[in-house]
Amino acid sequence: MNKKIEIIKGDIIEFDVDVIVNAANNYLIGGSGVDGAIHFKAGKELDIACQKLNGCMTGEAKITPGFNLKAKYIIHTVAPKWYDTKLENKEELLRNCYINSYKVAKENNLKTIAFPCLGAGVYMVPIDISAKITINEALNNIDFFDKIILVCFKDDDYKCYNEYFNNLKF
Ligand code: ADP
């Protein structure tokens, strides 16, 4: 098992890391779920910073300071709406969220990063697909980072992520 990757059950707004990743929406306007919690804790300055970013396409990633969070920065990325039957390449779009978030973190030399289960709430990404893509992308990017933390909010998500991780053959 790679010790630099941790699966933790918790609330991402409490993490004292270089950067946390937000499951944002295309408008970068604080919404529900983890996005709402991050915007509430970071404060009004985050809303103002997000308004200047001109939105974010699905699979892309944009960075702001963390403002009142313990995390120094926030990377905002937008997961695919899994419930949208007309949307194609959903797995690729979800993978792009991770690829682009890691890219932005590397460009800013941020070495400790925490992710929520992107898309696995309101956007309805199945948790087994979330676990597969999230853990594989963590393994693909771990060399640069001191720590990658995968934060699960729900017991079932935590269980599923651990099962997938523990079944990998290193
Ligand atoms: P999306 O719209 O991308 O699905 P959600 O916020 O609805 O975003 O859910 C994404 C994931 O974040 C879900 O697995 C949800 O359980 C989780 N989540 C919600 N609040 C928090 C939080 N405070 N910390 C970490 N994860 C959270």
PDB file of C-alpha atoms and ligand atoms in Angstrom:
ATOM      1  CA  MET A   1       0.000   0.000   0.000  1.00  0.00           C
ATOM      2  CA  ASN A   2       1.244   3.484  -0.807  1.00  0.00           C
ATOM      3  CA  LYS A   3       1.556   5.341   2.512  1.00  0.00           C
ATOM      4  CA  LYS A   4       1.464   8.748   0.832  1.00  0.00           C
ATOM      5  CA  ILE A   5      -2.192   8.106  -0.132  1.00  0.00           C
ATOM      6  CA  GLU A   6      -4.665   8.197   2.757  1.00  0.00           C
ATOM      7  CA  ILE A   7      -8.393   7.483   2.756  1.00  0.00           C
ATOM      8  CA  ILE A   8      -9.970   9.366   5.649  1.00  0.00           C
ATOM      9  CA  LYS A   9     -13.557   9.707   6.803  1.00  0.00           C
ATOM     10  CA  GLY A  10     -14.192  13.361   7.607  1.00  0.00           C
ATOM     11  CA  ASP A  11     -15.157  16.875   6.646  1.00  0.00           C
ATOM     12  CA  ILE A  12     -12.821  18.363   4.047  1.00  0.00           C
ATOM     13  CA  ILE A  13     -13.203  21.938   5.279  1.00  0.00           C
ATOM     14  CA  GLU A  14     -11.209  21.007   8.400  1.00  0.00           C
ATOM     15  CA  PHE A  15      -8.103  19.791   6.558  1.00  0.00           C
ATOM     16  CA  ASP A  16      -4.862  21.677   7.074  1.00  0.00           C
ATOM     17  CA  VAL A  17      -3.265  20.986   3.696  1.00  0.00           C
ATOM     18  CA  ASP A  18      -1.765  23.076   0.896  1.00  0.00           C
ATOM     19  CA  VAL A  19      -4.898  22.687  -1.199  1.00  0.00           C
ATOM     20  CA  ILE A  20      -8.366  21.160  -1.007  1.00  0.00           C
ATOM     21  CA  VAL A  21     -10.364  20.365  -4.115  1.00  0.00           C
ATOM     22  CA  ASN A  22     -13.951  21.541  -4.422  1.00  0.00           C
ATOM     23  CA  ALA A  23     -16.740  19.690  -6.267  1.00  0.00           C
ATOM     24  CA  ALA A  24     -17.948  22.930  -7.855  1.00  0.00           C
ATOM     25  CA  ASN A  25     -20.577  23.728 -10.497  1.00  0.00           C
ATOM     26  CA  ASN A  26     -20.057  25.275 -13.956  1.00  0.00           C
ATOM     27  CA  TYR A  27     -20.875  28.768 -12.670  1.00  0.00           C
ATOM     28  CA  LEU A  28     -18.506  28.563  -9.683  1.00  0.00           C
ATOM     29  CA  ILE A  29     -21.334  29.841  -7.507  1.00  0.00           C
ATOM     30  CA  GLY A  30     -21.414  28.171  -4.101  1.00  0.00           C
ATOM     31  CA  GLY A  31     -24.049  25.435  -4.259  1.00  0.00           C
ATOM     32  CA  SER A  32     -25.026  22.529  -2.063  1.00  0.00           C
ATOM     33  CA  GLY A  33     -23.020  19.699  -0.504  1.00  0.00           C
ATOM     34  CA  VAL A  34     -19.283  20.061  -0.168  1.00  0.00           C
ATOM     35  CA  ASP A  35     -19.291  23.190  -2.359  1.00  0.00           C
ATOM     36  CA  GLY A  36     -21.690  24.956   0.018  1.00  0.00           C
ATOM     37  CA  ALA A  37     -19.650  23.922   3.059  1.00  0.00           C
ATOM     38  CA  ILE A  38     -16.400  25.194   1.482  1.00  0.00           C
ATOM     39  CA  HIS A  39     -17.930  28.536   0.435  1.00  0.00           C
ATOM     40  CA  PHE A  40     -19.508  29.027   3.867  1.00  0.00           C
ATOM     41  CA  LYS A  41     -16.272  28.366   5.749  1.00  0.00           C
ATOM     42  CA  ALA A  42     -13.968  30.224   3.331  1.00  0.00           C
ATOM     43  CA  GLY A  43     -16.177  33.319   3.464  1.00  0.00           C
ATOM     44  CA  LYS A  44     -17.455  36.047   1.129  1.00  0.00           C
ATOM     45  CA  GLU A  45     -14.012  36.699  -0.357  1.00  0.00           C
ATOM     46  CA  LEU A  46     -14.206  33.294  -2.026  1.00  0.00           C
ATOM     47  CA  ASP A  47     -17.480  34.227  -3.733  1.00  0.00           C
ATOM     48  CA  ILE A  48     -15.830  37.382  -5.088  1.00  0.00           C
ATOM     49  CA  ALA A  49     -12.728  35.482  -6.275  1.00  0.00           C
ATOM     50  CA  CYS A  50     -14.895  32.869  -8.012  1.00  0.00           C
ATOM     51  CA  GLN A  51     -16.930  35.517  -9.831  1.00  0.00           C
ATOM     52  CA  LYS A  52     -13.723  36.658 -11.550  1.00  0.00           C
ATOM     53  CA  LEU A  53     -12.895  33.201 -12.934  1.00  0.00           C
ATOM     54  CA  ASN A  54     -15.529  33.165 -15.674  1.00  0.00           C
ATOM     55  CA  GLY A  55     -16.975  29.766 -14.768  1.00  0.00           C
ATOM     56  CA  CYS A  56     -15.404  26.346 -15.215  1.00  0.00           C
ATOM     57  CA  MET A  57     -16.115  23.701 -17.845  1.00  0.00           C
ATOM     58  CA  THR A  58     -16.830  20.153 -16.763  1.00  0.00           C
ATOM     59  CA  GLY A  59     -13.515  18.363 -16.208  1.00  0.00           C
ATOM     60  CA  GLU A  60     -11.496  21.612 -15.962  1.00  0.00           C
ATOM     61  CA  ALA A  61      -9.912  23.017 -12.777  1.00  0.00           C
ATOM     62  CA  LYS A  62      -9.319  26.569 -11.486  1.00  0.00           C
ATOM     63  CA  ILE A  63      -7.541  27.787  -8.360  1.00  0.00           C
ATOM     64  CA  THR A  64      -8.333  30.405  -5.677  1.00  0.00           C
ATOM     65  CA  PRO A  65      -6.857  31.161  -2.270  1.00  0.00           C
ATOM     66  CA  GLY A  66      -8.410  29.306   0.677  1.00  0.00           C
ATOM     67  CA  PHE A  67      -9.312  32.537   2.524  1.00  0.00           C
ATOM     68  CA  ASN A  68     -10.737  31.539   5.950  1.00  0.00           C
ATOM     69  CA  LEU A  69     -10.036  27.833   5.455  1.00  0.00           C
ATOM     70  CA  LYS A  70      -7.015  26.147   7.023  1.00  0.00           C
ATOM     71  CA  ALA A  71      -6.080  25.024   3.499  1.00  0.00           C
ATOM     72  CA  LYS A  72      -3.975  27.621   1.676  1.00  0.00           C
ATOM     73  CA  TYR A  73      -5.712  27.126  -1.675  1.00  0.00           C
ATOM     74  CA  ILE A  74      -8.857  25.682  -3.230  1.00  0.00           C
ATOM     75  CA  ILE A  75      -8.937  24.026  -6.641  1.00  0.00           C
ATOM     76  CA  HIS A  76     -12.436  24.134  -8.112  1.00  0.00           C
ATOM     77  CA  THR A  77     -13.334  21.391 -10.568  1.00  0.00           C
ATOM     78  CA  VAL A  78     -16.656  20.341 -12.049  1.00  0.00           C
ATOM     79  CA  ALA A  79     -17.629  16.668 -12.192  1.00  0.00           C
ATOM     80  CA  PRO A  80     -19.957  15.297 -14.905  1.00  0.00           C
ATOM     81  CA  LYS A  81     -23.646  15.085 -14.083  1.00  0.00           C
ATOM     82  CA  TRP A  82     -23.977  11.304 -14.083  1.00  0.00           C
ATOM     83  CA  TYR A  83     -27.777  11.533 -14.182  1.00  0.00           C
ATOM     84  CA  ASP A  84     -27.607  13.369 -17.555  1.00  0.00           C
ATOM     85  CA  THR A  85     -28.400  10.544 -19.966  1.00  0.00           C
ATOM     86  CA  LYS A  86     -27.343  12.640 -22.984  1.00  0.00           C
ATOM     87  CA  LEU A  87     -23.835  13.267 -21.662  1.00  0.00           C
ATOM     88  CA  GLU A  88     -21.159  11.032 -23.207  1.00  0.00           C
ATOM     89  CA  ASN A  89     -17.655  10.171 -21.955  1.00  0.00           C
ATOM     90  CA  LYS A  90     -18.606  10.588 -18.332  1.00  0.00           C
ATOM     91  CA  GLU A  91     -15.721   8.500 -17.014  1.00  0.00           C
ATOM     92  CA  GLU A  92     -13.255  10.491 -19.120  1.00  0.00           C
ATOM     93  CA  LEU A  93     -14.727  13.767 -17.836  1.00  0.00           C
ATOM     94  CA  LEU A  94     -14.430  12.596 -14.235  1.00  0.00           C
ATOM     95  CA  ARG A  95     -10.856  11.466 -14.849  1.00  0.00           C
ATOM     96  CA  ASN A  96     -10.128  14.920 -16.333  1.00  0.00           C
ATOM     97  CA  CYS A  97     -11.255  16.510 -13.041  1.00  0.00           C
ATOM     98  CA  TYR A  98      -8.442  14.652 -11.274  1.00  0.00           C
ATOM     99  CA  ILE A  99      -5.866  15.065 -14.055  1.00  0.00           C
ATOM    100  CA  ASN A 100      -6.467  18.839 -14.240  1.00  0.00           C
ATOM    101  CA  SER A 101      -6.631  19.300 -10.457  1.00  0.00           C
ATOM    102  CA  TYR A 102      -3.264  17.565 -10.050  1.00  0.00           C
ATOM    103  CA  LYS A 103      -1.859  19.626 -12.930  1.00  0.00           C
ATOM    104  CA  VAL A 104      -2.916  22.921 -11.293  1.00  0.00           C
ATOM    105  CA  ALA A 105      -1.558  21.765  -7.904  1.00  0.00           C
ATOM    106  CA  LYS A 106       1.799  20.895  -9.489  1.00  0.00           C
ATOM    107  CA  GLU A 107       1.978  24.222 -11.364  1.00  0.00           C
ATOM    108  CA  ASN A 108       1.567  25.981  -8.005  1.00  0.00           C
ATOM    109  CA  ASN A 109       4.001  23.653  -6.223  1.00  0.00           C
ATOM    110  CA  LEU A 110       1.360  22.471  -3.742  1.00  0.00           C
ATOM    111  CA  LYS A 111       2.494  19.222  -2.156  1.00  0.00           C
ATOM    112  CA  THR A 112      -0.384  18.172   0.104  1.00  0.00           C
ATOM    113  CA  ILE A 113      -3.838  17.849  -1.426  1.00  0.00           C
ATOM    114  CA  ALA A 114      -7.242  16.611  -0.234  1.00  0.00           C
ATOM    115  CA  PHE A 115     -10.149  15.565  -2.457  1.00  0.00           C
ATOM    116  CA  PRO A 116     -13.806  14.875  -1.699  1.00  0.00           C
ATOM    117  CA  CYS A 117     -15.499  12.110  -3.754  1.00  0.00           C
ATOM    118  CA  LEU A 118     -16.002  14.382  -6.781  1.00  0.00           C
ATOM    119  CA  GLY A 119     -19.448  14.036  -8.315  1.00  0.00           C
ATOM    120  CA  ALA A 120     -20.579  11.316  -5.937  1.00  0.00           C
ATOM    121  CA  GLY A 121     -23.307  13.432  -4.311  1.00  0.00           C
ATOM    122  CA  VAL A 122     -25.928  15.454  -6.184  1.00  0.00           C
ATOM    123  CA  TYR A 123     -24.309  14.593  -9.554  1.00  0.00           C
ATOM    124  CA  MET A 124     -24.797  10.874  -8.770  1.00  0.00           C
ATOM    125  CA  VAL A 125     -21.469   9.349  -9.841  1.00  0.00           C
ATOM    126  CA  PRO A 126     -21.670   5.692  -8.652  1.00  0.00           C
ATOM    127  CA  ILE A 127     -19.292   5.250  -5.741  1.00  0.00           C
ATOM    128  CA  ASP A 128     -17.520   2.200  -7.217  1.00  0.00           C
ATOM    129  CA  ILE A 129     -16.644   4.210 -10.355  1.00  0.00           C
ATOM    130  CA  SER A 130     -15.612   7.137  -8.145  1.00  0.00           C
ATOM    131  CA  ALA A 131     -13.308   4.852  -6.136  1.00  0.00           C
ATOM    132  CA  LYS A 132     -11.713   3.326  -9.252  1.00  0.00           C
ATOM    133  CA  ILE A 133     -10.977   6.639 -10.993  1.00  0.00           C
ATOM    134  CA  THR A 134      -9.995   8.542  -7.836  1.00  0.00           C
ATOM    135  CA  ILE A 135      -7.568   5.915  -6.575  1.00  0.00           C
ATOM    136  CA  ASN A 136      -6.024   5.202  -9.964  1.00  0.00           C
ATOM    137  CA  GLU A 137      -5.388   8.910 -10.574  1.00  0.00           C
ATOM    138  CA  ALA A 138      -3.929   9.274  -7.056  1.00  0.00           C
ATOM    139  CA  LEU A 139      -1.488   6.453  -7.862  1.00  0.00           C
ATOM    140  CA  ASN A 140      -0.640   8.064 -11.230  1.00  0.00           C
ATOM    141  CA  ASN A 141       0.255  11.362  -9.544  1.00  0.00           C
ATOM    142  CA  ILE A 142       1.687  10.395  -6.177  1.00  0.00           C
ATOM    143  CA  ASP A 143       5.380  10.873  -7.083  1.00  0.00           C
ATOM    144  CA  PHE A 144       5.143  14.678  -6.934  1.00  0.00           C
ATOM    145  CA  PHE A 145       3.078  14.895  -3.740  1.00  0.00           C
ATOM    146  CA  ASP A 146       3.962  14.477  -0.061  1.00  0.00           C
ATOM    147  CA  LYS A 147       0.390  13.456   0.723  1.00  0.00           C
ATOM    148  CA  ILE A 148      -2.827  12.811  -1.206  1.00  0.00           C
ATOM    149  CA  ILE A 149      -5.859  12.570   1.091  1.00  0.00           C
ATOM    150  CA  LEU A 150      -9.105  11.100  -0.229  1.00  0.00           C
ATOM    151  CA  VAL A 151     -11.819  12.396   2.096  1.00  0.00           C
ATOM    152  CA  CYS A 152     -15.004  10.325   2.364  1.00  0.00           C
ATOM    153  CA  PHE A 153     -17.970  11.958   4.053  1.00  0.00           C
ATOM    154  CA  LYS A 154     -20.216   8.897   4.229  1.00  0.00           C
ATOM    155  CA  ASP A 155     -19.514   5.500   5.829  1.00  0.00           C
ATOM    156  CA  ASP A 156     -20.455   3.577   2.672  1.00  0.00           C
ATOM    157  CA  ASP A 157     -18.127   5.701   0.534  1.00  0.00           C
ATOM    158  CA  TYR A 158     -15.283   5.155   3.003  1.00  0.00           C
ATOM    159  CA  LYS A 159     -15.897   1.396   2.923  1.00  0.00           C
ATOM    160  CA  CYS A 160     -16.014   1.267  -0.876  1.00  0.00           C
ATOM    161  CA  TYR A 161     -12.794   3.305  -1.291  1.00  0.00           C
ATOM    162  CA  ASN A 162     -10.961   1.096   1.213  1.00  0.00           C
ATOM    163  CA  GLU A 163     -12.171  -2.090  -0.462  1.00  0.00           C
ATOM    164  CA  TYR A 164     -10.956  -0.912  -3.865  1.00  0.00           C
ATOM    165  CA  PHE A 165      -7.605   0.254  -2.471  1.00  0.00           C
ATOM    166  CA  ASN A 166      -6.982  -2.886  -0.425  1.00  0.00           C
ATOM    167  CA  ASN A 167      -7.743  -5.129  -3.391  1.00  0.00           C
ATOM    168  CA  LEU A 168      -5.096  -3.505  -5.585  1.00  0.00           C
ATOM    169  CA  LYS A 169      -1.956  -5.543  -6.106  1.00  0.00           C
ATOM    170  CA  PHE A 170       1.156  -3.408  -5.679  1.00  0.00           C
TER     171      PHE A 170
HETATM  172  P1  ADP B   1     -21.403  16.799  -6.636  1.00  0.00           P
HETATM  173  O1  ADP B   1     -22.405  17.836  -7.084  1.00  0.00           O
HETATM  174  O2  ADP B   1     -20.092  16.912  -7.392  1.00  0.00           O
HETATM  175  O3  ADP B   1     -21.964  15.427  -6.638  1.00  0.00           O
HETATM  176  P2  ADP B   1     -21.668  16.951  -3.733  1.00  0.00           P
HETATM  177  O4  ADP B   1     -21.166  18.011  -2.820  1.00  0.00           O
HETATM  178  O5  ADP B   1     -23.151  16.778  -3.810  1.00  0.00           O
HETATM  179  O6  ADP B   1     -21.016  17.257  -5.156  1.00  0.00           O
HETATM  180  O7  ADP B   1     -21.024  15.583  -3.332  1.00  0.00           O
HETATM  181  C1  ADP B   1     -19.689  15.213  -3.600  1.00  0.00           C
HETATM  182  C2  ADP B   1     -19.188  14.331  -2.478  1.00  0.00           C
HETATM  183  O8  ADP B   1     -18.803  15.153  -1.387  1.00  0.00           O
HETATM  184  C3  ADP B   1     -20.210  13.328  -1.925  1.00  0.00           C
HETATM  185  O9  ADP B   1     -19.552  12.076  -1.777  1.00  0.00           O
HETATM  186  C4  ADP B   1     -20.585  13.917  -0.578  1.00  0.00           C
HETATM  187  O10 ADP B   1     -20.926  12.889   0.347  1.00  0.00           O
HETATM  188  C5  ADP B   1     -19.289  14.576  -0.187  1.00  0.00           C
HETATM  189  N1  ADP B   1     -19.355  15.656   0.815  1.00  0.00           N
HETATM  190  C6  ADP B   1     -20.382  16.471   1.155  1.00  0.00           C
HETATM  191  N2  ADP B   1     -19.992  17.345   2.102  1.00  0.00           N
HETATM  192  C7  ADP B   1     -18.685  17.072   2.369  1.00  0.00           C
HETATM  193  C8  ADP B   1     -17.694  17.609   3.251  1.00  0.00           C
HETATM  194  N3  ADP B   1     -17.964  18.629   4.066  1.00  0.00           N
HETATM  195  N4  ADP B   1     -16.442  17.055   3.248  1.00  0.00           N
HETATM  196  C9  ADP B   1     -16.138  16.037   2.413  1.00  0.00           C
HETATM  197  N5  ADP B   1     -17.009  15.496   1.559  1.00  0.00           N
HETATM  198  C10 ADP B   1     -18.258  16.004   1.541  1.00  0.00           C
END
